[in-house]
PDB file of C-alpha atoms in Angstrom:
ATOM      1  CA  MET A   1       0.071  -0.068  -0.109  1.00 72.00           C
ATOM      2  CA  ALA A   2       0.967   3.154  -0.572  1.00 88.00           C
ATOM      3  CA  THR A   3       2.330   5.969   2.167  1.00 94.00           C
ATOM      4  CA  PRO A   4      -0.373   8.665   3.248  1.00 96.00           C
ATOM      5  CA  ILE A   5       0.073  11.896   0.955  1.00 96.00           C
ATOM      6  CA  GLU A   6       0.575  13.977   4.572  1.00 97.00           C
ATOM      7  CA  ASP A   7       3.219  11.153   5.402  1.00 97.00           C
ATOM      8  CA  THR A   8       5.432  12.479   3.275  1.00 96.00           C
ATOM      9  CA  VAL A   9       5.741  16.087   4.022  1.00 97.00           C
ATOM     10  CA  PRO A  10       7.010  17.027   7.765  1.00 96.00           C
ATOM     11  CA  GLU A  11       4.610  18.836  10.419  1.00 96.00           C
ATOM     12  CA  VAL A  12       4.798  22.971  10.103  1.00 96.00           C
ATOM     13  CA  SER A  13       7.804  24.524  11.849  1.00 94.00           C
ATOM     14  CA  ASP A  14       6.772  26.763  14.853  1.00 95.00           C
ATOM     15  CA  ASP A  15       8.613  29.150  12.377  1.00 94.00           C
ATOM     16  CA  VAL A  16       6.706  29.798   9.830  1.00 96.00           C
ATOM     17  CA  ASP A  17       4.379  32.654   9.858  1.00 96.00           C
ATOM     18  CA  VAL A  18       1.098  31.057  10.339  1.00 95.00           C
ATOM     19  CA  SER A  19      -0.821  34.133   8.611  1.00 97.00           C
ATOM     20  CA  GLU A  20       1.358  33.990   5.570  1.00 97.00           C
ATOM     21  CA  LEU A  21       0.631  29.972   5.383  1.00 97.00           C
ATOM     22  CA  ALA A  22      -3.035  30.575   5.738  1.00 97.00           C
ATOM     23  CA  GLU A  23      -3.327  33.205   2.761  1.00 97.00           C
ATOM     24  CA  ILE A  24      -0.668  31.124   0.948  1.00 97.00           C
ATOM     25  CA  VAL A  25      -3.307  28.062   1.048  1.00 97.00           C
ATOM     26  CA  ASP A  26      -6.268  29.622   0.888  1.00 96.00           C
ATOM     27  CA  GLU A  27      -4.789  30.860  -2.755  1.00 95.00           C
ATOM     28  CA  LEU A  28      -4.239  27.561  -3.773  1.00 94.00           C
ATOM     29  CA  THR A  29      -7.055  26.329  -2.680  1.00 92.00           C
ATOM     30  CA  THR A  30      -8.876  29.165  -4.856  1.00 93.00           C
ATOM     31  CA  MET A  31      -6.998  29.386  -7.745  1.00 91.00           C
ATOM     32  CA  ASN A  32      -5.156  25.617  -8.480  1.00 91.00           C
ATOM     33  CA  SER A  33      -7.008  23.534 -10.995  1.00 87.00           C
ATOM     34  CA  ASP A  34      -7.061  20.535  -9.067  1.00 90.00           C
ATOM     35  CA  ASP A  35      -8.534  19.692  -6.117  1.00 89.00           C
ATOM     36  CA  TRP A  36     -10.233  16.538  -4.362  1.00 91.00           C
ATOM     37  CA  SER A  37     -12.501  16.196  -6.876  1.00 90.00           C
ATOM     38  CA  THR A  38     -10.287  15.195  -9.266  1.00 90.00           C
ATOM     39  CA  VAL A  39      -8.725  12.605  -7.130  1.00 89.00           C
ATOM     40  CA  ALA A  40     -12.348  11.028  -6.822  1.00 89.00           C
ATOM     41  CA  GLU A  41     -13.185  11.893 -10.720  1.00 89.00           C
ATOM     42  CA  ASN A  42     -10.190   9.521 -11.437  1.00 88.00           C
ATOM     43  CA  GLY A  43     -10.529   6.941  -9.010  1.00 85.00           C
ATOM     44  CA  VAL A  44      -6.942   7.003  -7.854  1.00 86.00           C
ATOM     45  CA  ALA A  45      -6.922   7.575  -4.037  1.00 77.00           C
ATOM     46  CA  GLY A  46      -5.376   4.786  -3.362  1.00 86.00           C
ATOM     47  CA  GLY A  47      -2.284   5.607  -5.540  1.00 88.00           C
ATOM     48  CA  ALA A  48      -1.211   8.660  -7.970  1.00 92.00           C
ATOM     49  CA  MET A  49       1.205  10.921  -7.856  1.00 95.00           C
ATOM     50  CA  ILE A  50       1.174  14.431  -8.292  1.00 96.00           C
ATOM     51  CA  GLU A  51       3.631  17.278  -9.355  1.00 97.00           C
ATOM     52  CA  PHE A  52       3.714  20.528  -7.671  1.00 98.00           C
ATOM     53  CA  ALA A  53       5.585  24.286  -8.458  1.00 97.00           C
ATOM     54  CA  PHE A  54       7.522  26.451  -6.003  1.00 98.00           C
ATOM     55  CA  SER A  55       8.193  29.915  -6.465  1.00 97.00           C
ATOM     56  CA  ALA A  56      12.070  31.039  -5.408  1.00 96.00           C
ATOM     57  CA  PRO A  57      13.514  34.299  -5.424  1.00 94.00           C
ATOM     58  CA  ASN A  58      17.097  33.343  -5.835  1.00 95.00           C
ATOM     59  CA  GLU A  59      19.686  30.605  -7.433  1.00 95.00           C
ATOM     60  CA  GLU A  60      20.544  30.191  -3.994  1.00 96.00           C
ATOM     61  CA  THR A  61      17.322  29.738  -2.342  1.00 97.00           C
ATOM     62  CA  ALA A  62      15.731  27.903  -5.653  1.00 97.00           C
ATOM     63  CA  THR A  63      19.300  25.175  -5.004  1.00 97.00           C
ATOM     64  CA  GLY A  64      18.606  24.819  -1.363  1.00 97.00           C
ATOM     65  CA  LEU A  65      14.667  23.951  -2.184  1.00 97.00           C
ATOM     66  CA  LEU A  66      15.494  21.593  -4.454  1.00 97.00           C
ATOM     67  CA  GLU A  67      17.976  20.145  -2.497  1.00 97.00           C
ATOM     68  CA  GLY A  68      15.464  19.807   0.809  1.00 96.00           C
ATOM     69  CA  ILE A  69      12.952  18.349  -1.945  1.00 97.00           C
ATOM     70  CA  ARG A  70      15.232  15.728  -2.750  1.00 97.00           C
ATOM     71  CA  ASP A  71      17.083  14.805   0.243  1.00 96.00           C
ATOM     72  CA  ASP A  72      13.985  15.431   3.149  1.00 95.00           C
ATOM     73  CA  LEU A  73      10.758  14.322   1.062  1.00 96.00           C
ATOM     74  CA  GLY A  74      12.558  12.144  -0.711  1.00 96.00           C
ATOM     75  CA  TYR A  75      10.636  13.921  -4.272  1.00 97.00           C
ATOM     76  CA  ALA A  76      11.951  14.056  -7.317  1.00 97.00           C
ATOM     77  CA  ALA A  77      12.706  17.643  -8.457  1.00 98.00           C
ATOM     78  CA  THR A  78      14.631  20.509 -10.888  1.00 98.00           C
ATOM     79  CA  ALA A  79      14.891  24.252 -10.641  1.00 97.00           C
ATOM     80  CA  SER A  80      15.145  26.034 -13.864  1.00 96.00           C
ATOM     81  CA  GLU A  81      15.981  29.983 -14.060  1.00 94.00           C
ATOM     82  CA  PRO A  82      13.549  32.524 -14.632  1.00 92.00           C
ATOM     83  CA  GLU A  83      12.619  32.850 -17.868  1.00 87.00           C
ATOM     84  CA  GLY A  84      12.293  36.932 -17.659  1.00 85.00           C
ATOM     85  CA  GLU A  85      13.368  39.706 -16.001  1.00 82.00           C
ATOM     86  CA  LEU A  86      10.023  40.040 -13.780  1.00 78.00           C
ATOM     87  CA  ASP A  87       9.864  36.044 -13.238  1.00 86.00           C
ATOM     88  CA  ASP A  88      11.440  33.934 -10.354  1.00 93.00           C
ATOM     89  CA  TRP A  89      13.145  30.820 -10.271  1.00 96.00           C
ATOM     90  CA  THR A  90      11.135  27.861 -10.427  1.00 97.00           C
ATOM     91  CA  VAL A  91      11.550  23.911  -8.875  1.00 98.00           C
ATOM     92  CA  ARG A  92       9.275  21.633  -9.932  1.00 98.00           C
ATOM     93  CA  GLY A  93       8.825  18.396  -8.311  1.00 98.00           C
ATOM     94  CA  THR A  94       6.772  15.066  -8.499  1.00 98.00           C
ATOM     95  CA  THR A  95       5.764  12.759  -5.583  1.00 97.00           C
ATOM     96  CA  SER A  96       6.549   8.811  -5.264  1.00 94.00           C
ATOM     97  CA  GLU A  97       3.203   7.214  -6.175  1.00 94.00           C
ATOM     98  CA  VAL A  98       0.815   7.800  -2.759  1.00 95.00           C
ATOM     99  CA  SER A  99      -2.613   6.856  -1.281  1.00 94.00           C
ATOM    100  CA  ILE A 100      -5.013  10.107  -1.267  1.00 94.00           C
ATOM    101  CA  THR A 101      -7.822  11.000   1.149  1.00 93.00           C
ATOM    102  CA  GLN A 102      -9.335  14.372   1.654  1.00 94.00           C
ATOM    103  CA  PRO A 103      -8.433  15.628   5.170  1.00 96.00           C
ATOM    104  CA  GLY A 104      -4.770  14.346   3.715  1.00 96.00           C
ATOM    105  CA  LEU A 105      -4.903  16.284   0.577  1.00 95.00           C
ATOM    106  CA  ALA A 106      -5.536  19.024   2.289  1.00 96.00           C
ATOM    107  CA  GLU A 107      -2.832  18.846   5.182  1.00 97.00           C
ATOM    108  CA  TRP A 108      -0.098  18.054   2.427  1.00 97.00           C
ATOM    109  CA  VAL A 109      -1.033  21.516   0.462  1.00 97.00           C
ATOM    110  CA  ARG A 110      -0.659  22.762   3.748  1.00 97.00           C
ATOM    111  CA  ARG A 111       2.573  21.375   5.166  1.00 98.00           C
ATOM    112  CA  LEU A 112       4.184  21.608   1.827  1.00 98.00           C
ATOM    113  CA  ALA A 113       3.214  25.364   1.423  1.00 98.00           C
ATOM    114  CA  ALA A 114       5.290  25.641   5.028  1.00 98.00           C
ATOM    115  CA  TYR A 115       8.193  23.555   3.648  1.00 97.00           C
ATOM    116  CA  GLY A 116       8.544  26.197   1.305  1.00 97.00           C
ATOM    117  CA  LEU A 117       8.179  29.373   3.394  1.00 97.00           C
ATOM    118  CA  ASP A 118      10.870  27.405   6.068  1.00 95.00           C
ATOM    119  CA  GLN A 119      13.277  27.625   3.246  1.00 92.00           C
ATOM    120  CA  ASP A 120      14.009  31.155   3.023  1.00 92.00           C
ATOM    121  CA  GLY A 121      10.212  31.892   2.260  1.00 92.00           C
ATOM    122  CA  CYS A 122      10.049  30.103  -1.391  1.00 97.00           C
ATOM    123  CA  VAL A 123       6.332  29.969  -2.770  1.00 97.00           C
ATOM    124  CA  LEU A 124       4.139  27.154  -3.335  1.00 97.00           C
ATOM    125  CA  ASP A 125       2.106  28.001  -6.761  1.00 96.00           C
ATOM    126  CA  GLY A 126       0.207  24.813  -6.842  1.00 96.00           C
ATOM    127  CA  TRP A 127      -0.186  21.220  -7.707  1.00 96.00           C
ATOM    128  CA  ALA A 128      -1.478  18.854 -10.403  1.00 95.00           C
ATOM    129  CA  LEU A 129      -3.025  15.192 -10.252  1.00 94.00           C
ATOM    130  CA  LEU A 130      -0.342  12.903 -12.780  1.00 92.00           C
ATOM    131  CA  ILE A 131      -3.032  10.680 -14.772  1.00 82.00           C
ATOM    132  CA  ASP A 132      -1.887   8.270 -16.800  1.00 69.00           C
TER     133      ASP A 132
END
């Protein structure tokens, strides 16, 4: 059986600003194209992979986040430099196969957003269910 998704990210650190975290999670809940209904409609709650992306203010921060995602979380990840002058660095990652429940998904989003904030203020920009 696949690991529950919320168990793949550490608890929220005491160093994270809870109001900033709530704001990011609120925005993700409103703006993200995927949500629990995507998981339910595709019948993949028992095992699926999710991709996600963070914005990072500079190369050093992006590299630190990338290494943390790989080493701490065990996810695959890549970093890419800004495409334009006003863009941030982007760090994209993919979970291993995980099991997903509605409360587990909500907690994973909260914890992953907090993980980014704890890595020098990186912001979780969104996530998507990978469907074959």
